[in-house]
Tab-separated table of C-alpha atoms and ligand atoms in Angstrom:
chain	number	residue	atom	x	y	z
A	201	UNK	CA	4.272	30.914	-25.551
A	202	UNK	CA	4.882	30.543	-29.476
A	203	UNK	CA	4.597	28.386	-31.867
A	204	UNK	CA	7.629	27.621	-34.025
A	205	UNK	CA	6.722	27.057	-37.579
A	206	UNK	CA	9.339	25.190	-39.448
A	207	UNK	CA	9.197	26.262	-43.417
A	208	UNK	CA	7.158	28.977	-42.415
A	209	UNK	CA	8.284	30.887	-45.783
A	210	UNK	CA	6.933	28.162	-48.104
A	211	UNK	CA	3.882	27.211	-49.732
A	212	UNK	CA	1.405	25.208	-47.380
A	213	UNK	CA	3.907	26.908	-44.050
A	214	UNK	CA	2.801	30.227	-45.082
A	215	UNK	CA	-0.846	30.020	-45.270
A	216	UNK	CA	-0.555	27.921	-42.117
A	217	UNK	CA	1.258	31.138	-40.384
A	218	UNK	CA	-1.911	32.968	-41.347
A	219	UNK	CA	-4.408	30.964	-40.182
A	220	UNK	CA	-2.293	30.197	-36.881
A	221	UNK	CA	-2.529	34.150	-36.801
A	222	UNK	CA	-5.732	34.459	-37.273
A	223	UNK	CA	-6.438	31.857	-34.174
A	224	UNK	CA	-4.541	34.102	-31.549
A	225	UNK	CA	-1.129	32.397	-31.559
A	226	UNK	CA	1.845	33.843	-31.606
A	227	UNK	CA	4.471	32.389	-34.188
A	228	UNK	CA	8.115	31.954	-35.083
A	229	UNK	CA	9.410	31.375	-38.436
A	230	UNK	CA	12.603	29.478	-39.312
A	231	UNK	CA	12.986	29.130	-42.696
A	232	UNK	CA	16.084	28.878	-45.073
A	233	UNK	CA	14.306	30.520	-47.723
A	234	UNK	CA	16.106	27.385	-49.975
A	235	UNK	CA	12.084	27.432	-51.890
A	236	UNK	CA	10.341	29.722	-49.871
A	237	UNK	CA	10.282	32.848	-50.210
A	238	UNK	CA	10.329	35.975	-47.615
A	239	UNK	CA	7.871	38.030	-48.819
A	240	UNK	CA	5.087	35.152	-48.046
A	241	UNK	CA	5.868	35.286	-44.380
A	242	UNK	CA	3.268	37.320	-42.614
A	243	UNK	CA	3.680	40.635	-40.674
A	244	UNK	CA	3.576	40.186	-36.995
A	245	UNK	CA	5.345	36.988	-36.913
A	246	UNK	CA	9.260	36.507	-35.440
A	247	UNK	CA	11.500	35.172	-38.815
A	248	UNK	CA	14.920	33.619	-38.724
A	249	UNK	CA	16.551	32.574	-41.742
A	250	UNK	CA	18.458	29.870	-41.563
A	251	UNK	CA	19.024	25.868	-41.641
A	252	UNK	CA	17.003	23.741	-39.683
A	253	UNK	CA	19.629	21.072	-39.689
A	254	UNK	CA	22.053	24.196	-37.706
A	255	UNK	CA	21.649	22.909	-33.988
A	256	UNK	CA	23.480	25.498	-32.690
A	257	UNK	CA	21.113	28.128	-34.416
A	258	UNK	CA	18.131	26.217	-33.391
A	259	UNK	CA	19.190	26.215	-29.430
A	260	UNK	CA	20.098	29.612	-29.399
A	261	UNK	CA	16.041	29.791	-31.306
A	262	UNK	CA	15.056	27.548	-28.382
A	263	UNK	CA	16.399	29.786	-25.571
A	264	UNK	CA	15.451	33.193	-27.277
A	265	UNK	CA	12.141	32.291	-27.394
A	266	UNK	CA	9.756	30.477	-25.156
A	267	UNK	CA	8.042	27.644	-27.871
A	268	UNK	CA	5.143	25.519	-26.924
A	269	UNK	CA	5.043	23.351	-29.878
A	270	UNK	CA	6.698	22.765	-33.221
A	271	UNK	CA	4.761	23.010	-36.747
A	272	UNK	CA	7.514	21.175	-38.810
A	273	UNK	CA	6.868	21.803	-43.064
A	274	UNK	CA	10.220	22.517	-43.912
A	275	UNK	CA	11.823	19.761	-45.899
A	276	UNK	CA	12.648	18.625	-49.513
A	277	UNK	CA	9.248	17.570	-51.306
A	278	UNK	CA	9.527	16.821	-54.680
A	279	UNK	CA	9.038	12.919	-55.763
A	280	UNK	CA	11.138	12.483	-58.884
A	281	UNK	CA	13.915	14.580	-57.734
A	282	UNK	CA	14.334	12.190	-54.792
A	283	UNK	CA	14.316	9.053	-57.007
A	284	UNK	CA	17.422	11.302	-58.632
A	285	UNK	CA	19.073	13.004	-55.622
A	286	UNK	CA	18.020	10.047	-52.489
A	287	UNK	CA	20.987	11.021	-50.154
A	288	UNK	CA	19.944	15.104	-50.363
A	289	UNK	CA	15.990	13.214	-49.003
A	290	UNK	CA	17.518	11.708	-46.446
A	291	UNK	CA	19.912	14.287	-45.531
A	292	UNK	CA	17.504	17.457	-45.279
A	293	UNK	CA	14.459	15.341	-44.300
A	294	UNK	CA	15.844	13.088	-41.774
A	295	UNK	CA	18.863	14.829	-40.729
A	296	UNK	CA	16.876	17.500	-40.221
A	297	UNK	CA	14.357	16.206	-38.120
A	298	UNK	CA	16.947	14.235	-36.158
A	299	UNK	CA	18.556	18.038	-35.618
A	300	UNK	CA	15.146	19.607	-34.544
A	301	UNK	CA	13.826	17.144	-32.063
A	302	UNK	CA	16.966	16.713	-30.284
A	303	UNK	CA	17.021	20.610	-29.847
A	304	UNK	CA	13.052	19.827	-28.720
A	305	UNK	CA	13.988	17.446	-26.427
A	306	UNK	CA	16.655	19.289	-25.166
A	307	UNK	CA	14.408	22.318	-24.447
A	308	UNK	CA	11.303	20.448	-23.361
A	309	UNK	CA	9.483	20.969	-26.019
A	310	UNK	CA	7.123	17.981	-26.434
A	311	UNK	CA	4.367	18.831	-29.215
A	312	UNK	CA	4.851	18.259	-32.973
A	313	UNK	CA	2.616	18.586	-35.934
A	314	UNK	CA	4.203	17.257	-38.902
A	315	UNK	CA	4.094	16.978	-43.083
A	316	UNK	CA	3.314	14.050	-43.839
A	317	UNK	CA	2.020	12.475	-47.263
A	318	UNK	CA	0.202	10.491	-49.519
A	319	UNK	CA	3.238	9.084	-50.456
A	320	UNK	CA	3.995	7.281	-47.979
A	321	UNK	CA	1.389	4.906	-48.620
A	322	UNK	CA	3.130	3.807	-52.631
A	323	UNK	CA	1.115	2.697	-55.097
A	324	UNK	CA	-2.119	1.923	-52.888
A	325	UNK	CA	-4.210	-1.616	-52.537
A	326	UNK	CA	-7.603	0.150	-52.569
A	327	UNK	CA	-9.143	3.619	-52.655
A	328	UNK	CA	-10.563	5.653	-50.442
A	329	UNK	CA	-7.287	5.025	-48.795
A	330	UNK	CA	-7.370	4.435	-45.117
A	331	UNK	CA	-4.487	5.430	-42.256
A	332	UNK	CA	-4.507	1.727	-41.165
A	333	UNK	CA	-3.574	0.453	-45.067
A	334	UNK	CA	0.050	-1.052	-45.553
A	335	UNK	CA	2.470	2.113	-46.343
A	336	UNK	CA	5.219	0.967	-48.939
A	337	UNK	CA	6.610	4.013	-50.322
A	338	UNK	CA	7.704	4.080	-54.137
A	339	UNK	CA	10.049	7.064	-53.491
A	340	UNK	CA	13.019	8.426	-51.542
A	341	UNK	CA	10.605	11.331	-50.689
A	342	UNK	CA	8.018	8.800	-49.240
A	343	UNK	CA	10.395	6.664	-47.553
A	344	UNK	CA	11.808	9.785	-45.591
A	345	UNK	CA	8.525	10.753	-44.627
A	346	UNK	CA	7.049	7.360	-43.101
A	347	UNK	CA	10.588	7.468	-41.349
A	348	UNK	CA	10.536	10.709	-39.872
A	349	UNK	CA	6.355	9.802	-38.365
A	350	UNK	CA	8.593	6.584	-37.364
A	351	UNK	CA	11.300	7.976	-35.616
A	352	UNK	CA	8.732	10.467	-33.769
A	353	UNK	CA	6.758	7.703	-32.113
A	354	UNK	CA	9.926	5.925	-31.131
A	355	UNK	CA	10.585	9.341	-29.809
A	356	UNK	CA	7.213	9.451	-27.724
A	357	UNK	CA	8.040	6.629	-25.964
A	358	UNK	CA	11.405	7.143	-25.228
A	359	UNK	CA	11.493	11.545	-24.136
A	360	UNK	CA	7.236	11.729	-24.163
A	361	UNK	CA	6.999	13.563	-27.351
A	362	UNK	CA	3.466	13.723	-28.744
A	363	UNK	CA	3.223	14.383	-32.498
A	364	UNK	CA	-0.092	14.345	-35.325
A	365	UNK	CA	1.204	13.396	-38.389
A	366	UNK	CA	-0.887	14.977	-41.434
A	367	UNK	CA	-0.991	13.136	-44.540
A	368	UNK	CA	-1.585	15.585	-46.890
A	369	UNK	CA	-3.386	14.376	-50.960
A	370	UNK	CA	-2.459	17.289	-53.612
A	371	UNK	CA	-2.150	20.567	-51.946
A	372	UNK	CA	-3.590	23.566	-53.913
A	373	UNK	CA	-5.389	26.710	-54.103
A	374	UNK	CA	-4.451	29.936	-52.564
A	375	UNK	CA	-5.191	32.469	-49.841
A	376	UNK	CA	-8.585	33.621	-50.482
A	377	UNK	CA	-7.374	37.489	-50.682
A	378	UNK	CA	-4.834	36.218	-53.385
A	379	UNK	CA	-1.703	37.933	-51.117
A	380	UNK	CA	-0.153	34.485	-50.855
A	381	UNK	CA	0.144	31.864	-53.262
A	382	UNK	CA	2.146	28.872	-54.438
A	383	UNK	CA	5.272	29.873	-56.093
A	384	UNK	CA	7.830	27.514	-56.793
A	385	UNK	CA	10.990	27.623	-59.008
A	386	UNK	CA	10.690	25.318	-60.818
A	387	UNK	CA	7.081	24.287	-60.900
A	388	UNK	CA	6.178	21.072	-61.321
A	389	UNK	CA	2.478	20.614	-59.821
A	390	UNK	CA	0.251	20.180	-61.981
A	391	UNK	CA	-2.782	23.139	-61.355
A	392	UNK	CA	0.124	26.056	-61.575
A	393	UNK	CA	1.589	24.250	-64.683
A	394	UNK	CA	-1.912	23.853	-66.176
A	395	UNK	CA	-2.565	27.783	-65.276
A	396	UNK	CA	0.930	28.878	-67.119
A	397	UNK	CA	-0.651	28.428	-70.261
A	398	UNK	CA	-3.564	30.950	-69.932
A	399	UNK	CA	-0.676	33.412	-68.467
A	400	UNK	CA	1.211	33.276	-71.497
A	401	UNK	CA	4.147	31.371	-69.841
A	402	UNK	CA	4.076	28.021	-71.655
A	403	UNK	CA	2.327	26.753	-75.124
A	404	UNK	CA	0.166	23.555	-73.838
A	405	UNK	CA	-0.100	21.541	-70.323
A	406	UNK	CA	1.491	17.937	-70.864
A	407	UNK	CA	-0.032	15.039	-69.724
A	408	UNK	CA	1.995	12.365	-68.055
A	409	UNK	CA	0.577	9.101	-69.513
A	410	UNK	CA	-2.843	8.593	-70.542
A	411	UNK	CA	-2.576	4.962	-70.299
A	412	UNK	CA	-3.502	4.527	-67.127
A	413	UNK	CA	-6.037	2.254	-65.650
A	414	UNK	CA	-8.570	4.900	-64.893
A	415	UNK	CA	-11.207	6.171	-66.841
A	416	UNK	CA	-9.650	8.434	-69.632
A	417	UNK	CA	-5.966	6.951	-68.931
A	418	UNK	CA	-4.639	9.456	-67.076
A	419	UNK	CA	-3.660	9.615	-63.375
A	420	UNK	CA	-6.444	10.515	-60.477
A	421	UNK	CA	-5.509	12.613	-57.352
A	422	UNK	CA	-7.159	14.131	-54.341
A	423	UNK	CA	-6.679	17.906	-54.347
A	424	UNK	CA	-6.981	19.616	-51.352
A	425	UNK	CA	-7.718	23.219	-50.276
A	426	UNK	CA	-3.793	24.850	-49.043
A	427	UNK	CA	-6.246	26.613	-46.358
A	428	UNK	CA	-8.278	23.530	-45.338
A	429	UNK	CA	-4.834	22.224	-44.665
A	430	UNK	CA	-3.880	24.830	-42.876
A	431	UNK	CA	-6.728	24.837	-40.598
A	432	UNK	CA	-5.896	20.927	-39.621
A	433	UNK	CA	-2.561	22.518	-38.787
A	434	UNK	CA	-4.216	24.469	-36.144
A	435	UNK	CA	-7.108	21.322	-35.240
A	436	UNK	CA	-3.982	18.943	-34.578
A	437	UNK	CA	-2.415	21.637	-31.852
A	438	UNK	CA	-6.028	22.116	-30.275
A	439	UNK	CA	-5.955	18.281	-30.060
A	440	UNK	CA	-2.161	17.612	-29.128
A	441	UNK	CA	-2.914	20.353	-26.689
A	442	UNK	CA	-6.260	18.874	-24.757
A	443	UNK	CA	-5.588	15.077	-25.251
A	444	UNK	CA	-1.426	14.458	-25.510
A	445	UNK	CA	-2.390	11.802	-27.829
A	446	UNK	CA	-0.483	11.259	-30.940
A	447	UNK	CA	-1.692	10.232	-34.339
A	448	UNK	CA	-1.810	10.187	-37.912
A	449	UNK	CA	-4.509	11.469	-40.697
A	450	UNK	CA	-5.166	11.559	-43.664
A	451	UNK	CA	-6.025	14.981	-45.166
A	452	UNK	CA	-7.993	15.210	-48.579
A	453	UNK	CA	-11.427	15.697	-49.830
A	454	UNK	CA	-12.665	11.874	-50.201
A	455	UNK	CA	-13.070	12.954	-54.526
A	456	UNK	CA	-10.626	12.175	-57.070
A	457	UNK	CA	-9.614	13.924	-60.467
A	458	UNK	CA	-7.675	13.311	-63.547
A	459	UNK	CA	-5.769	14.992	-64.650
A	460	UNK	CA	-8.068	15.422	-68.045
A	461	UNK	CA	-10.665	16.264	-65.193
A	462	UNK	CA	-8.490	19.067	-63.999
A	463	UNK	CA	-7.561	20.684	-66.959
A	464	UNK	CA	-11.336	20.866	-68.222
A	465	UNK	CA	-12.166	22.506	-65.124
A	466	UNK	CA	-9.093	25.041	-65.148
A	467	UNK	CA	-10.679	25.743	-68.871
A	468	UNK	CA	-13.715	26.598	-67.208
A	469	UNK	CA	-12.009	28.790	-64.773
A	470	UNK	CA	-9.987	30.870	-66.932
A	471	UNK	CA	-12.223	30.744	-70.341
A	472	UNK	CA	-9.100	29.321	-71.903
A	473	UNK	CA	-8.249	26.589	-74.479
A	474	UNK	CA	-5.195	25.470	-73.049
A	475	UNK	CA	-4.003	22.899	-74.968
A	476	UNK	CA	-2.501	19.711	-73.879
A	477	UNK	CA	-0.242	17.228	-75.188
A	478	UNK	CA	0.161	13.479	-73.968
A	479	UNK	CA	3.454	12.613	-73.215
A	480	UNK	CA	5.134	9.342	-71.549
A	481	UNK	CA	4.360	8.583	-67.536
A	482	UNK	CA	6.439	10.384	-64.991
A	483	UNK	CA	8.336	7.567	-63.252
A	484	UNK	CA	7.360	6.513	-59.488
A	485	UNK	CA	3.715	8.176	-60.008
A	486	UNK	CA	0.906	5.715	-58.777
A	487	UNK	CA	-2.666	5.722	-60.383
A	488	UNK	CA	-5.106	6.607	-58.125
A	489	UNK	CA	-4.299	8.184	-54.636
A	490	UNK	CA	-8.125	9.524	-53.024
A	491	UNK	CA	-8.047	10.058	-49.377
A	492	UNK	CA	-10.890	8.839	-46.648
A	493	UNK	CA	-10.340	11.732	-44.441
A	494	UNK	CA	-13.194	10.249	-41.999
A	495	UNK	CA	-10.724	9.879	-38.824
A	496	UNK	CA	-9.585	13.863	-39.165
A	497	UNK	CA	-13.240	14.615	-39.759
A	498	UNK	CA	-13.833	12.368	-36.613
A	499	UNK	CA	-11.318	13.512	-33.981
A	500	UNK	CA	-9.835	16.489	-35.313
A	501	UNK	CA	-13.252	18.179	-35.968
A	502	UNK	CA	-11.509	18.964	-39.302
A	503	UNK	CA	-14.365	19.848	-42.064
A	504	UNK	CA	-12.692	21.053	-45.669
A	505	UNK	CA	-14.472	24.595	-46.408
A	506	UNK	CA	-13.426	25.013	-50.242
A	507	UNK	CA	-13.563	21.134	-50.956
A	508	UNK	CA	-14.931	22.350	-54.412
A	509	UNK	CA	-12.459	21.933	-57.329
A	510	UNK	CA	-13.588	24.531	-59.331
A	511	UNK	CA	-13.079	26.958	-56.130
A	512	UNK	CA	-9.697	25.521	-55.950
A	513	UNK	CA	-8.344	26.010	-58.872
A	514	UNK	CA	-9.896	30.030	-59.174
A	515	UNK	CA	-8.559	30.933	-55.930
A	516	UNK	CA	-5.076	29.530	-57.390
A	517	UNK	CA	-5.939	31.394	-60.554
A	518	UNK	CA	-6.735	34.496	-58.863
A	519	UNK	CA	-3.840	34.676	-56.956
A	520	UNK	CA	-1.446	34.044	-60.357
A	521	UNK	CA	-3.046	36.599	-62.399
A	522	UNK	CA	-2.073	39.387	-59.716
A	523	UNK	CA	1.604	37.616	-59.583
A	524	UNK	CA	2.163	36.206	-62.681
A	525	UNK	CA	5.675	35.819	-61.499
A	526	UNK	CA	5.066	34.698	-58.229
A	527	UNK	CA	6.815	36.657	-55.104
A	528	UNK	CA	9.223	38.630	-57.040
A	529	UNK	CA	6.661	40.587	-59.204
B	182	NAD	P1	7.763	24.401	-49.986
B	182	NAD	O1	9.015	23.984	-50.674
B	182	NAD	O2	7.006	25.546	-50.553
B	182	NAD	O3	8.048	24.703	-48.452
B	182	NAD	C1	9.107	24.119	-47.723
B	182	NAD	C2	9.808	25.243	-46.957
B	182	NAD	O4	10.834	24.671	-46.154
B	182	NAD	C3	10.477	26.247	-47.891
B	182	NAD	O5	10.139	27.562	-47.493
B	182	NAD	C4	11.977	25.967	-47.727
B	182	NAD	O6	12.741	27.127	-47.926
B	182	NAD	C5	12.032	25.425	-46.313
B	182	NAD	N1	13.145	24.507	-46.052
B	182	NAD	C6	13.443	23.367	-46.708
B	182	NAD	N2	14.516	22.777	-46.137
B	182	NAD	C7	14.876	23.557	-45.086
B	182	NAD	C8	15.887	23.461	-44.099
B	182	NAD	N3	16.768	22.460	-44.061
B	182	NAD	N4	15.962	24.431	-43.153
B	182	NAD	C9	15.071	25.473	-43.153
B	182	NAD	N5	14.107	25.606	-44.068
B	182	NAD	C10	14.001	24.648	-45.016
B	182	NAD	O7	6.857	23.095	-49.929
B	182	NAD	P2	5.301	22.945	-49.627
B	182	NAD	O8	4.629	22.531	-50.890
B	182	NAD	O9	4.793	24.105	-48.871
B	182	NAD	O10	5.333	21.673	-48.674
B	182	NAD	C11	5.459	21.845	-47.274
B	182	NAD	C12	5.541	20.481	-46.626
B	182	NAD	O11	4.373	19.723	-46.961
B	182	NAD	C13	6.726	19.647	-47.073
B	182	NAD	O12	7.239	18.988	-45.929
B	182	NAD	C14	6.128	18.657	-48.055
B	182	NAD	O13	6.841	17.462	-48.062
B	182	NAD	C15	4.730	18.459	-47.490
B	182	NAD	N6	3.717	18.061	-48.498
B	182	NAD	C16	3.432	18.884	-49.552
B	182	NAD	C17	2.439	18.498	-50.482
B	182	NAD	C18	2.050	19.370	-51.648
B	182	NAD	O14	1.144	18.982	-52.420
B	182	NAD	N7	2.638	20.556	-51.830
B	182	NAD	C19	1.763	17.288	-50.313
B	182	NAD	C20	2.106	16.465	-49.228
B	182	NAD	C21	3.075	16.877	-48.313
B	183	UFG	N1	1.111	15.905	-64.042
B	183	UFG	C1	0.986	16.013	-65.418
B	183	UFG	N2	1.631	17.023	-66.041
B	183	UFG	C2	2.405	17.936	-65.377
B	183	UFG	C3	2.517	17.831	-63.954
B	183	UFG	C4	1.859	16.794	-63.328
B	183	UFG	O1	0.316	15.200	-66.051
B	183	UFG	O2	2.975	18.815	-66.024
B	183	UFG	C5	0.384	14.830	-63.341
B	183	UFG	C6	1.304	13.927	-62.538
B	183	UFG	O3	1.829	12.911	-63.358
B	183	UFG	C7	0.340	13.422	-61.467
B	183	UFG	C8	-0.633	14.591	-61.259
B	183	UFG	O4	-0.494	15.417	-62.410
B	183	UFG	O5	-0.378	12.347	-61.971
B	183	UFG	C9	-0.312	15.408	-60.014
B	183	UFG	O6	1.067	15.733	-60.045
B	183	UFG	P1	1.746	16.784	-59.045
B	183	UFG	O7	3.180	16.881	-59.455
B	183	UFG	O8	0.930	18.036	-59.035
B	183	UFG	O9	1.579	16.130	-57.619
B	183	UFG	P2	2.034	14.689	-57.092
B	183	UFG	O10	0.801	13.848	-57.036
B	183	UFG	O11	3.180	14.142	-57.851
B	183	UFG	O12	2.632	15.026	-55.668
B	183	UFG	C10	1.993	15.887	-54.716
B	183	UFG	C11	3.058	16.500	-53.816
B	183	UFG	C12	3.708	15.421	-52.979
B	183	UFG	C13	2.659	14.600	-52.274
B	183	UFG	C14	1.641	14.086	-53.250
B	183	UFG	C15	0.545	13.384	-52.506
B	183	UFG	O13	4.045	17.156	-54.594
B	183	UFG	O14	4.519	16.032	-52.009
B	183	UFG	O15	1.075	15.172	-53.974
B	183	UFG	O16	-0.413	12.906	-53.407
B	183	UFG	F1	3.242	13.553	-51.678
């Protein structure tokens, strides 16, 4: 049995494929390569390229190969580009999904680990946030997202299908041998933006608004290790597997940072100036989003390995200084 790994080519899928690797399973790939990329995708793994909203593609995927479960990253992820482009959210996103379990359901596939996120939860009431606090999403992005965990619960109880949701905080870092990496076209996170500058690719980070109500004004988030995420990937199966009970998590490392935080420590890292600038907020951003992880740490057995931000940010440094152009270098 295999496991299908939707998005397998991009950022957080890709590391994911390794580590699901490096547990013993076997794994197929579909992947449109739309922001992934196919040199990320591991050797030894089954890839199809193609659309995950192509039914007819995904039952001929279905019958070709015999899936236990469905890892399900692929999707549209940016939040300001949703506030811009809403129906191309709900289209891939939902649509997608829609397109994916039916072809589950169909084949009797009945496990699904999912991508969730912080932002479903909107500007939050209180920090550490918990899984049990109200979810208002500020963004198209957000919205799609609580949907999608939505629509697979009304799914569980309607065709039995048991899904973990993982709410991911700021995904970062790299694989620790630097052979995969986050490359997106365009960037816009902020630890590969803030790592341009020492590489020569951009004059000074800017900083979204330091008028916030935080410490130094600027916005605090909860970055998380891309391979501690992974590894949940991998805990939610194990669980999904020996208890068939859904659920949804939080995944982060409990710690927050500004972003002033994060480009002292990326200074540190790469023995660089890099200047910054202060420029007006980026619309739909909240605050403060810090995660308690404490159920995942409870029932997943999950326990974050480089939960250090310093190691974060020089495994994501290491890995850009041997691809300064990402992939295609
Ligand atoms: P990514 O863009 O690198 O990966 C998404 C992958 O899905 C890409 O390889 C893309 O080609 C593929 N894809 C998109 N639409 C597709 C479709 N219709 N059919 C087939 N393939 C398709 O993004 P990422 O940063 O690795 O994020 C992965 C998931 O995690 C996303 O669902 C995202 O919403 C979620 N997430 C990411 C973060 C973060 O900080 N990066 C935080 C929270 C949640
Ligand atoms: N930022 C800057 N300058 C930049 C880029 C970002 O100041 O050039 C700031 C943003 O305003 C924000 C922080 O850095 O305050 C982090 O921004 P990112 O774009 O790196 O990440 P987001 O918090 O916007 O979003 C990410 C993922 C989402 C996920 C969310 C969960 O992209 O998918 O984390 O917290 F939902």
């Amino acid at each position: 049995m295999a496991i299908l790994v939707t998005g397998g080519a991009g950022y957080i899928g890709s590391h994911t494929v390794k580590e699901l690797l490096a547990q013993g399973e076997r794994v197929v790939v579909i992947d449109s390569l739309v922001t992934g990329h196919k040199e990320a995708v591991s050797d030894g793994v089954v890839f199809v390229q193609g659309d995950l909203r192509d039914a007819a593609l995904l039952d001929d995927l279905f019958a070709m190969h015999e899936i236990e479960a469905v890892i399900h990253f692929a999707a549209s992820s940016l939040v300001g580009v949703s506030v811009q482009q809403p129906l191309e959210y709900y289209d891939n996103n939902l649509i997608g999904a829609h397109v994916l379990v039916s072809a589950m359901v169909r084949h009797g596939v009945n496990k699904i680990v999912f991508s969730s996120t912080a932002a479903t939860y909107g500007e939050p009431k209180r920090v550490p946030i918990e899984e049990s606090d109200p979810t208002e999403p500020t963004s198209p992005y957000g919205e799609t997202k609580l949907a999608m965990e939505r629509m697979f619960r009304w799914c569980e109880q309607a065709y039995g299908l048991k899904s973990i949701s993982l709410r991911y905080f700021n995904a970062a870092g790299a694989y620790p041998d630097h052979s995969i990496g986050e490359d997106h076209k365009p960037e816009t996170h902020l630890i590969p933006l803030i790592l341009q500058v020492p590489l020569g690719q951009r004059q000074h980070i800017t900083i979204f608004g330091d008028d916030y109500p935080t410490e130094d004004g600027t916005c605090v988030r909860d970055y998380i290790h891309v391979m501690d995420l992974a590894n949940a990937h991998w805990l939610a199966l194990k669980r999904l597997r020996e208890t068939g009970e859904s659920g949804v998590y939080n995944l982060g490392n409990g710690t927050g940072f500004s972003v002033k935080q994060v480009i002292d420590v990326a200074r540190e890292v790469t023995g660089h100036p890099i200047p910054a600038v202060a420029a007006p907020r980026r619309a739909g951003d909240p605050a403060v989003l810090i995660a308690s992880s404490a159920k995942a740490q409870r029932e997943l057995d999950w326990q974050p390995k480089y939960a250090d931000l310093k190691t974060i940010i020089q495994t994501a440094w290491d890995w850009h200084v041997r691809k300064p152009q990402g992939f295609e270098s």
